[in-house]
Amino acid sequence: MTAGITNAFVDRLGQRAQDAEELRRLPAATAADLIESGFFDLLRPTRYGGQQAEFAAIFDPVRRMAHGCASTAWTAAFYTLHNWMLALFDERAQSEGFASRPFLASSPLAPTGRGVAVDGGVRLSGRWSWATGVMDGNWTIVGALCGPDNAIYPALVLVPADDIRMVDVWQTDGMRATGSNDVVIDDVFVPAHRLVKVSDIYAGTAPGALLHDADVYRWPLIPALALVAAMPALGAAERVTEIFAERLFERVLAYESGTQKDKPAAQARLAEARVRLRALHGLLADTAGRIDETLAAGDRVPRPPRADARLAAAHIVRESRAVIAGLLEVSGASAHFLSNPLQRAKRDVDVVSGHVVFDYDVSRELAGALAIGLKVAPTAMV
C-alpha cells in the first residue's frame, strides 16, 4: 500500500477505464476513491494538513495506478503535483488555496495569457490548452506573461475556478479521461500574492522553499513535472507486459496447432520487454537520487542535471511506448478490439508522448549542449 493506492484500488480503476474514456473525465466514484485514499495530500505541506513526503514518493503510486487506467493516473498525478506547486507560492496564496480540501487544480502552464500590471496585482486574460483536471477542479494555476510592458516576466498565477470558463475541446483518441479541456479567463483581477515568478520556480528559490524548509519544495519545476508525467507511460507499459504474458497461455495461433507460449520468438519479446522496463526503474531512481543528493547538500540543482532529468523522463516515455508497440505487434488483431485494454494503453501512451516536455530531439539537444558547457536559451525548458 502506497498513499492509499492498494491493489484493489488499481483493480477498480481498470474496471472503470472504459467508462472513464467514454465520459472524458474521471468517474465520480474514482474521484471519491482518490480523495479518500489521501493521495492528494502526499506532497501537501504538513502545516496545511498534508504528508509533506519526499518528492520521489509520488512516482510509485502513479505508476501503479496506470496499471488500471493511464488517464486516471495522469489526472491524479497532476492534481497531487499541483498541491506541490501551490506550496511554492506566497504564504497568503497557500492559505487561500489549501483552505480547499482537497485542493484540486488544473494547471495549463504555457504562458498564453497576459497579466497587465494594476495597483495590487494584475488583470489577467487569455486562453489556455491542456488543462488536465479542469472538469473537477476548484482552482487553476495558469502560465502568463505579467507585469508592465517594459518589464514583462513569466509567472504562474493562481485563480479560483469561479473566475474561469471551460471550453469543451477534448475529443482525442487517447488519454480521454483526463478531461484536458481549454480554460478561458476574461479580465480577472488577481492579487500580487497569487503570482510566483517562473524563474524562481526553475531555480528552486520560490517563496515556499523558504516557508516550509523542506527539500521537496526546492525541486526544480521541469524535472518534477517531466518525471511525474512519465509514470503513467511506464505503468501502462508494465501492465501491457503482464497482459501479454497472460495471453501467451490463452492465444491459439490461427492455422497452427499450439498456443503462443510455445513460440520462442514470443518468449524473447516478453523477456526483452521486461528487461527494458527494469532498466527504466534504475534510470528513474538514479535521476531522482542525484537531485535529492544535491538538495540535501544545501545546493541548487544546476541546469545540466536538470536537463539530464528531462531527458531521462523523455527516454522513459519513449522506451515505454516502444515496449507497448513491440508487444502489440505480435498480439494479433484481437488486441485491437475496443474491449481489450492493450489498445487503450497504446493510444494513451501515444498521446502522452506528444507532450512538449517529452520531445526526444529537444531533450537530447539540451542535455548534450549543457553537458559540454554550451549556453542554451534562458527560456529553455530545463
Coordinates of C-alpha atoms in Angstrom, one line a residue:
M1 CA 0.0 0.0 0.0
T2 CA 1.4 3.4 -1.0
A3 CA -0.6 6.6 -0.3
G4 CA -3.8 4.5 -0.1
I5 CA -3.2 3.1 -3.6
T6 CA -4.0 -0.6 -2.9
N7 CA -4.2 -3.5 -5.4
A8 CA -8.0 -3.4 -5.0
F9 CA -7.9 0.3 -5.8
V10 CA -6.0 -0.3 -9.0
D11 CA -8.4 -3.1 -10.0
R12 CA -11.3 -0.7 -9.6
L13 CA -9.6 1.8 -11.9
G14 CA -9.3 -0.9 -14.5
Q15 CA -12.9 -1.9 -14.2
R16 CA -13.9 1.8 -14.8
A17 CA -11.4 2.5 -17.5
Q18 CA -13.9 2.1 -20.4
D19 CA -16.5 4.3 -18.6
A20 CA -13.8 6.9 -17.9
E21 CA -12.9 7.0 -21.5
E22 CA -16.5 7.5 -22.6
L23 CA -17.1 10.2 -20.0
R24 CA -13.9 12.0 -21.0
R25 CA -13.3 12.8 -17.3
L26 CA -12.8 10.9 -14.0
P27 CA -15.9 8.9 -13.0
A28 CA -17.4 10.3 -9.7
A29 CA -16.6 7.0 -7.9
T30 CA -12.9 7.3 -8.9
A31 CA -12.7 10.9 -7.8
A32 CA -14.2 9.9 -4.4
D33 CA -11.8 7.0 -4.1
L34 CA -8.8 9.2 -4.8
I35 CA -9.9 11.8 -2.2
E36 CA -10.5 9.0 0.4
S37 CA -7.1 7.5 -0.4
G38 CA -5.2 10.6 0.8
F39 CA -3.1 10.6 -2.3
F40 CA -3.8 14.3 -3.0
D41 CA -2.2 15.1 0.4
L42 CA 1.1 13.3 -0.4
L43 CA 3.0 16.5 -1.3
R44 CA 0.8 18.9 0.6
P45 CA 2.8 20.7 3.4
T46 CA 2.3 19.5 6.9
R47 CA 1.3 22.9 8.1
Y48 CA -1.8 22.6 5.8
G49 CA -2.6 19.0 6.9
G50 CA -0.6 17.2 4.3
Q51 CA 2.1 14.4 4.4
Q52 CA 4.9 16.5 3.0
A53 CA 6.6 13.4 1.7
E54 CA 9.8 13.3 -0.2
F55 CA 9.2 14.2 -3.9
A56 CA 10.1 10.7 -5.2
A57 CA 7.2 9.2 -3.1
I58 CA 4.8 10.3 -5.9
F59 CA 6.4 8.1 -8.6
D60 CA 5.3 4.6 -7.4
P61 CA 1.6 5.2 -6.8
V62 CA 1.2 7.0 -10.1
R63 CA 3.0 4.2 -12.0
R64 CA 0.8 1.6 -10.2
M65 CA -2.5 3.5 -10.9
A66 CA -1.6 3.3 -14.6
H67 CA -1.9 -0.5 -14.4
G68 CA -5.6 0.2 -14.1
C69 CA -6.1 3.4 -16.2
A70 CA -3.4 5.6 -17.5
S71 CA -5.7 8.6 -17.9
T72 CA -6.7 8.4 -14.3
A73 CA -3.1 8.0 -13.2
W74 CA -2.2 11.1 -15.2
T75 CA -5.0 13.2 -13.8
A76 CA -4.4 12.1 -10.2
A77 CA -0.7 12.7 -10.6
F78 CA -1.2 16.3 -11.7
Y79 CA -3.7 17.1 -9.0
T80 CA -1.1 16.0 -6.5
L81 CA 1.7 17.7 -8.3
H82 CA -0.3 20.9 -8.3
N83 CA -0.6 20.7 -4.5
W84 CA 3.2 20.7 -4.6
M85 CA 3.2 23.7 -7.0
L86 CA 0.8 25.7 -4.7
A87 CA 3.3 25.1 -1.9
L88 CA 5.8 27.2 -3.9
F89 CA 3.6 30.3 -3.7
D90 CA 3.4 33.1 -1.2
E91 CA 2.1 32.1 2.2
R92 CA -1.2 34.0 1.7
A93 CA -1.8 32.3 -1.6
Q94 CA -1.2 28.9 0.1
S95 CA -3.6 29.7 2.9
E96 CA -6.3 30.6 0.4
G97 CA -5.7 27.6 -1.9
F98 CA -5.2 25.0 0.8
A99 CA -8.4 26.2 2.5
S100 CA -10.0 24.0 -0.2
R101 CA -9.8 20.3 0.9
P102 CA -8.9 18.7 -1.3
F103 CA -7.1 21.4 -3.4
L104 CA -7.9 20.2 -7.0
A105 CA -6.3 22.5 -9.6
S106 CA -5.8 22.2 -13.3
S107 CA -2.6 23.9 -14.5
P108 CA -2.0 24.7 -18.1
L109 CA 1.5 26.1 -17.9
A110 CA 2.2 27.5 -21.4
P111 CA 2.2 31.4 -21.0
T112 CA -0.6 32.0 -23.4
G113 CA -2.2 34.7 -21.1
R114 CA -1.3 38.2 -20.2
G115 CA -1.4 39.7 -16.7
V116 CA -1.4 43.5 -17.1
A117 CA 0.0 45.3 -14.1
V118 CA -2.5 47.3 -12.0
D119 CA -2.5 48.5 -8.4
G120 CA -2.1 45.5 -6.1
G121 CA -1.8 42.8 -8.8
V122 CA -2.6 42.1 -12.4
R123 CA -5.7 41.9 -14.6
L124 CA -5.5 38.5 -16.3
S125 CA -6.9 37.5 -19.7
G126 CA -6.1 34.6 -22.0
R127 CA -6.9 31.1 -23.2
W128 CA -5.0 28.0 -22.2
S129 CA -5.0 24.5 -23.6
W130 CA -4.3 21.1 -21.9
A131 CA -6.0 21.9 -18.6
T132 CA -5.9 18.4 -17.1
G133 CA -8.4 18.0 -14.3
V134 CA -10.4 21.2 -15.1
M135 CA -13.7 19.2 -15.0
D136 CA -13.5 18.7 -11.2
G137 CA -11.1 21.4 -10.2
N138 CA -11.8 24.1 -7.7
W139 CA -8.7 26.2 -8.7
T140 CA -6.4 26.6 -11.7
I141 CA -2.8 27.6 -12.0
V142 CA -2.0 29.2 -15.4
G143 CA 1.1 30.5 -17.0
A144 CA 1.1 34.1 -18.1
L145 CA 3.3 37.0 -19.1
C146 CA 2.9 39.5 -16.3
G147 CA 3.9 43.0 -15.3
P148 CA 4.2 46.3 -17.1
D149 CA 5.1 46.3 -20.8
N150 CA 8.7 47.4 -20.1
A151 CA 9.3 44.7 -17.5
I152 CA 7.3 41.6 -18.5
Y153 CA 8.1 38.3 -16.7
P154 CA 6.6 34.8 -17.0
A155 CA 4.7 33.8 -13.9
L156 CA 2.3 31.2 -12.6
V157 CA -1.0 32.6 -11.5
L158 CA -3.4 31.1 -9.0
V159 CA -7.1 31.7 -10.0
P160 CA -10.3 30.3 -8.4
A161 CA -12.4 28.1 -10.6
D162 CA -15.3 30.5 -10.3
D163 CA -13.2 33.0 -12.3
I164 CA -12.6 30.7 -15.3
R165 CA -14.6 29.4 -18.2
M166 CA -14.1 25.9 -19.5
V167 CA -14.3 25.2 -23.3
D168 CA -15.0 21.5 -24.2
V169 CA -12.4 20.6 -26.9
W170 CA -11.0 17.3 -25.5
Q171 CA -12.0 15.0 -28.4
T172 CA -8.9 12.8 -28.6
D173 CA -8.0 9.2 -29.4
G174 CA -6.2 8.7 -26.1
M175 CA -5.9 9.9 -22.6
R176 CA -9.6 10.8 -22.9
A177 CA -10.5 10.5 -19.2
T178 CA -8.1 13.4 -18.3
G179 CA -10.7 15.9 -19.5
S180 CA -7.9 18.2 -20.6
N181 CA -10.1 21.0 -22.0
D182 CA -9.4 24.6 -22.6
V183 CA -9.6 27.4 -20.0
V184 CA -10.6 31.0 -20.7
I185 CA -10.1 33.9 -18.3
D186 CA -11.6 37.3 -19.2
D187 CA -10.1 40.4 -17.5
V188 CA -10.0 38.9 -13.9
F189 CA -8.1 40.8 -11.2
V190 CA -5.5 38.6 -9.4
P191 CA -3.7 40.0 -6.3
A192 CA 0.1 40.0 -6.5
H193 CA 0.5 37.3 -3.8
R194 CA -1.1 34.8 -6.1
L195 CA 1.7 35.2 -8.6
V196 CA 5.1 33.4 -8.5
K197 CA 7.9 34.0 -11.0
V198 CA 8.8 31.1 -13.2
S199 CA 12.5 31.9 -12.8
D200 CA 12.2 31.4 -9.1
I201 CA 10.5 28.0 -9.5
Y202 CA 13.0 26.9 -12.1
A203 CA 15.8 27.8 -9.7
G204 CA 14.2 26.1 -6.7
T205 CA 14.1 29.5 -4.9
A206 CA 10.3 30.1 -4.8
P207 CA 8.8 31.5 -1.6
G208 CA 7.5 28.1 -0.5
A209 CA 11.1 26.8 -0.5
L210 CA 11.8 29.0 2.5
L211 CA 8.4 28.8 4.1
H212 CA 8.4 25.1 4.6
D213 CA 12.1 24.4 5.0
A214 CA 11.9 21.0 3.2
D215 CA 13.9 19.9 0.2
V216 CA 10.8 18.6 -1.5
Y217 CA 9.8 22.2 -2.2
R218 CA 13.2 23.0 -3.7
W219 CA 12.9 20.5 -6.5
P220 CA 13.1 22.4 -9.9
L221 CA 9.9 22.5 -11.9
I222 CA 10.8 20.8 -15.1
P223 CA 12.4 17.7 -13.7
A224 CA 9.5 17.4 -11.3
L225 CA 6.8 17.8 -14.0
A226 CA 8.6 15.6 -16.5
L227 CA 9.4 12.6 -14.2
V228 CA 5.9 12.5 -12.7
A229 CA 4.3 12.8 -16.1
A230 CA 6.4 9.9 -17.4
M231 CA 5.0 7.5 -14.8
P232 CA 1.6 6.7 -16.5
A233 CA 3.5 5.6 -19.6
L234 CA 5.8 3.4 -17.6
G235 CA 2.9 1.9 -15.6
A236 CA 0.9 1.3 -18.8
A237 CA 3.9 -0.5 -20.4
E238 CA 4.2 -2.7 -17.4
R239 CA 0.5 -3.7 -17.5
V240 CA 0.7 -4.4 -21.2
T241 CA 3.7 -6.7 -20.5
E242 CA 1.7 -8.5 -17.8
I243 CA -1.3 -8.9 -20.1
F244 CA 0.9 -10.2 -22.9
A245 CA 2.4 -12.8 -20.6
E246 CA -1.1 -14.0 -19.6
R247 CA -2.3 -14.1 -23.2
L248 CA 0.6 -16.4 -24.2
F249 CA -1.2 -19.3 -22.5
E250 CA -4.6 -18.4 -24.0
R251 CA -3.9 -17.3 -27.5
V252 CA -4.2 -20.1 -30.0
L253 CA -2.4 -19.2 -33.2
A254 CA -4.6 -19.3 -36.3
Y255 CA -3.8 -22.1 -38.7
E256 CA -1.4 -23.6 -36.2
S257 CA -1.9 -26.3 -33.5
G258 CA -0.4 -24.7 -30.5
T259 CA -0.6 -21.7 -28.2
Q260 CA 1.7 -18.7 -28.4
K261 CA 3.6 -19.6 -25.2
D262 CA 5.4 -22.3 -27.2
K263 CA 6.9 -19.8 -29.6
P264 CA 10.5 -18.9 -28.8
A265 CA 10.0 -15.5 -30.6
A266 CA 7.2 -14.6 -28.3
Q267 CA 9.2 -15.7 -25.2
A268 CA 12.0 -13.5 -26.4
R269 CA 9.7 -10.5 -26.9
L270 CA 8.4 -10.9 -23.4
A271 CA 11.9 -11.1 -21.9
E272 CA 13.1 -8.1 -23.8
A273 CA 10.1 -6.0 -22.6
R274 CA 10.8 -7.0 -19.0
V275 CA 14.4 -6.1 -19.0
R276 CA 13.8 -2.8 -20.8
L277 CA 11.3 -1.8 -18.1
R278 CA 13.6 -2.9 -15.3
A279 CA 16.3 -0.6 -16.8
L280 CA 13.8 2.3 -16.7
H281 CA 13.3 1.8 -13.0
G282 CA 17.1 2.1 -12.5
L283 CA 17.2 5.3 -14.6
L284 CA 14.4 6.9 -12.6
A285 CA 15.9 6.1 -9.2
D286 CA 19.3 7.4 -10.3
T287 CA 17.9 10.6 -11.7
A288 CA 15.8 11.4 -8.7
G289 CA 18.6 10.3 -6.3
R290 CA 21.0 12.8 -7.8
I291 CA 18.6 15.7 -7.4
D292 CA 17.9 14.7 -3.8
E293 CA 21.6 14.5 -3.0
T294 CA 22.2 18.0 -4.4
L295 CA 19.3 19.4 -2.4
A296 CA 20.3 17.6 0.8
A297 CA 23.7 19.2 0.5
G298 CA 22.0 22.6 0.5
D299 CA 22.8 23.4 -3.1
R300 CA 20.6 24.5 -6.0
V301 CA 20.2 22.0 -8.8
P302 CA 22.2 23.4 -11.8
R303 CA 21.0 23.3 -15.4
P304 CA 23.0 20.3 -16.7
P305 CA 21.4 17.7 -14.2
R306 CA 18.0 19.4 -14.8
A307 CA 18.4 18.7 -18.5
D308 CA 19.5 15.2 -17.8
A309 CA 16.3 14.7 -15.8
R310 CA 14.2 15.9 -18.6
L311 CA 16.0 13.6 -21.0
A312 CA 15.5 10.7 -18.6
A313 CA 11.8 11.3 -18.5
A314 CA 11.6 11.6 -22.3
H315 CA 13.6 8.3 -22.5
I316 CA 11.2 6.6 -20.1
V317 CA 8.2 7.6 -22.2
R318 CA 10.0 6.7 -25.5
E319 CA 11.0 3.2 -24.2
S320 CA 7.6 2.6 -22.7
R321 CA 5.9 3.4 -25.9
A322 CA 8.3 1.1 -27.8
V323 CA 7.7 -1.8 -25.4
I324 CA 3.9 -1.4 -25.9
A325 CA 4.3 -1.2 -29.7
G326 CA 6.6 -4.3 -29.8
L327 CA 4.2 -6.4 -27.8
L328 CA 1.1 -5.4 -29.7
E329 CA 2.9 -6.2 -32.9
V330 CA 2.8 -9.9 -32.0
S331 CA -0.5 -9.9 -30.2
G332 CA -2.8 -10.4 -33.2
A333 CA -5.8 -8.5 -34.5
S334 CA -7.8 -9.3 -31.3
A335 CA -5.7 -6.9 -29.3
H336 CA -7.4 -4.0 -31.2
F337 CA -10.9 -4.7 -30.1
L338 CA -12.1 -1.7 -28.0
S339 CA -12.8 -4.1 -25.1
N340 CA -9.1 -5.0 -25.0
P341 CA -7.0 -2.9 -22.6
L342 CA -4.0 -3.4 -24.8
Q343 CA -5.2 -1.0 -27.5
R344 CA -6.2 1.6 -24.9
A345 CA -2.7 1.5 -23.4
K346 CA -1.2 2.1 -26.8
R347 CA -3.5 5.0 -27.6
D348 CA -2.9 6.6 -24.2
V349 CA 0.9 6.4 -24.3
D350 CA 0.9 7.6 -27.9
V351 CA -0.8 10.8 -26.7
V352 CA 1.4 11.1 -23.6
S353 CA 4.5 11.0 -25.9
G354 CA 3.2 14.1 -27.7
H355 CA 3.7 16.3 -24.6
V356 CA 6.2 19.0 -25.3
V357 CA 8.4 18.0 -22.3
F358 CA 8.9 14.6 -23.9
D359 CA 10.2 15.9 -27.3
Y360 CA 13.2 13.5 -27.6
D361 CA 15.2 15.5 -30.0
V362 CA 14.9 18.7 -28.0
S363 CA 15.6 16.8 -24.7
R364 CA 18.8 15.3 -26.2
E365 CA 20.0 18.6 -27.7
L366 CA 19.6 20.4 -24.4
A367 CA 21.2 17.7 -22.3
G368 CA 24.1 17.3 -24.7
A369 CA 24.7 21.1 -25.1
L370 CA 24.8 21.6 -21.3
A371 CA 27.0 18.6 -20.8
I372 CA 29.8 20.2 -22.7
G373 CA 29.3 23.7 -21.3
L374 CA 27.4 25.3 -24.1
K375 CA 24.8 28.0 -23.4
V376 CA 21.2 27.4 -24.1
A377 CA 18.3 29.9 -24.1
P378 CA 17.2 31.1 -20.6
T379 CA 13.7 30.1 -21.6
A380 CA 14.6 26.5 -22.4
M381 CA 12.5 24.0 -20.5
V382 CA 15.1 22.7 -18.1

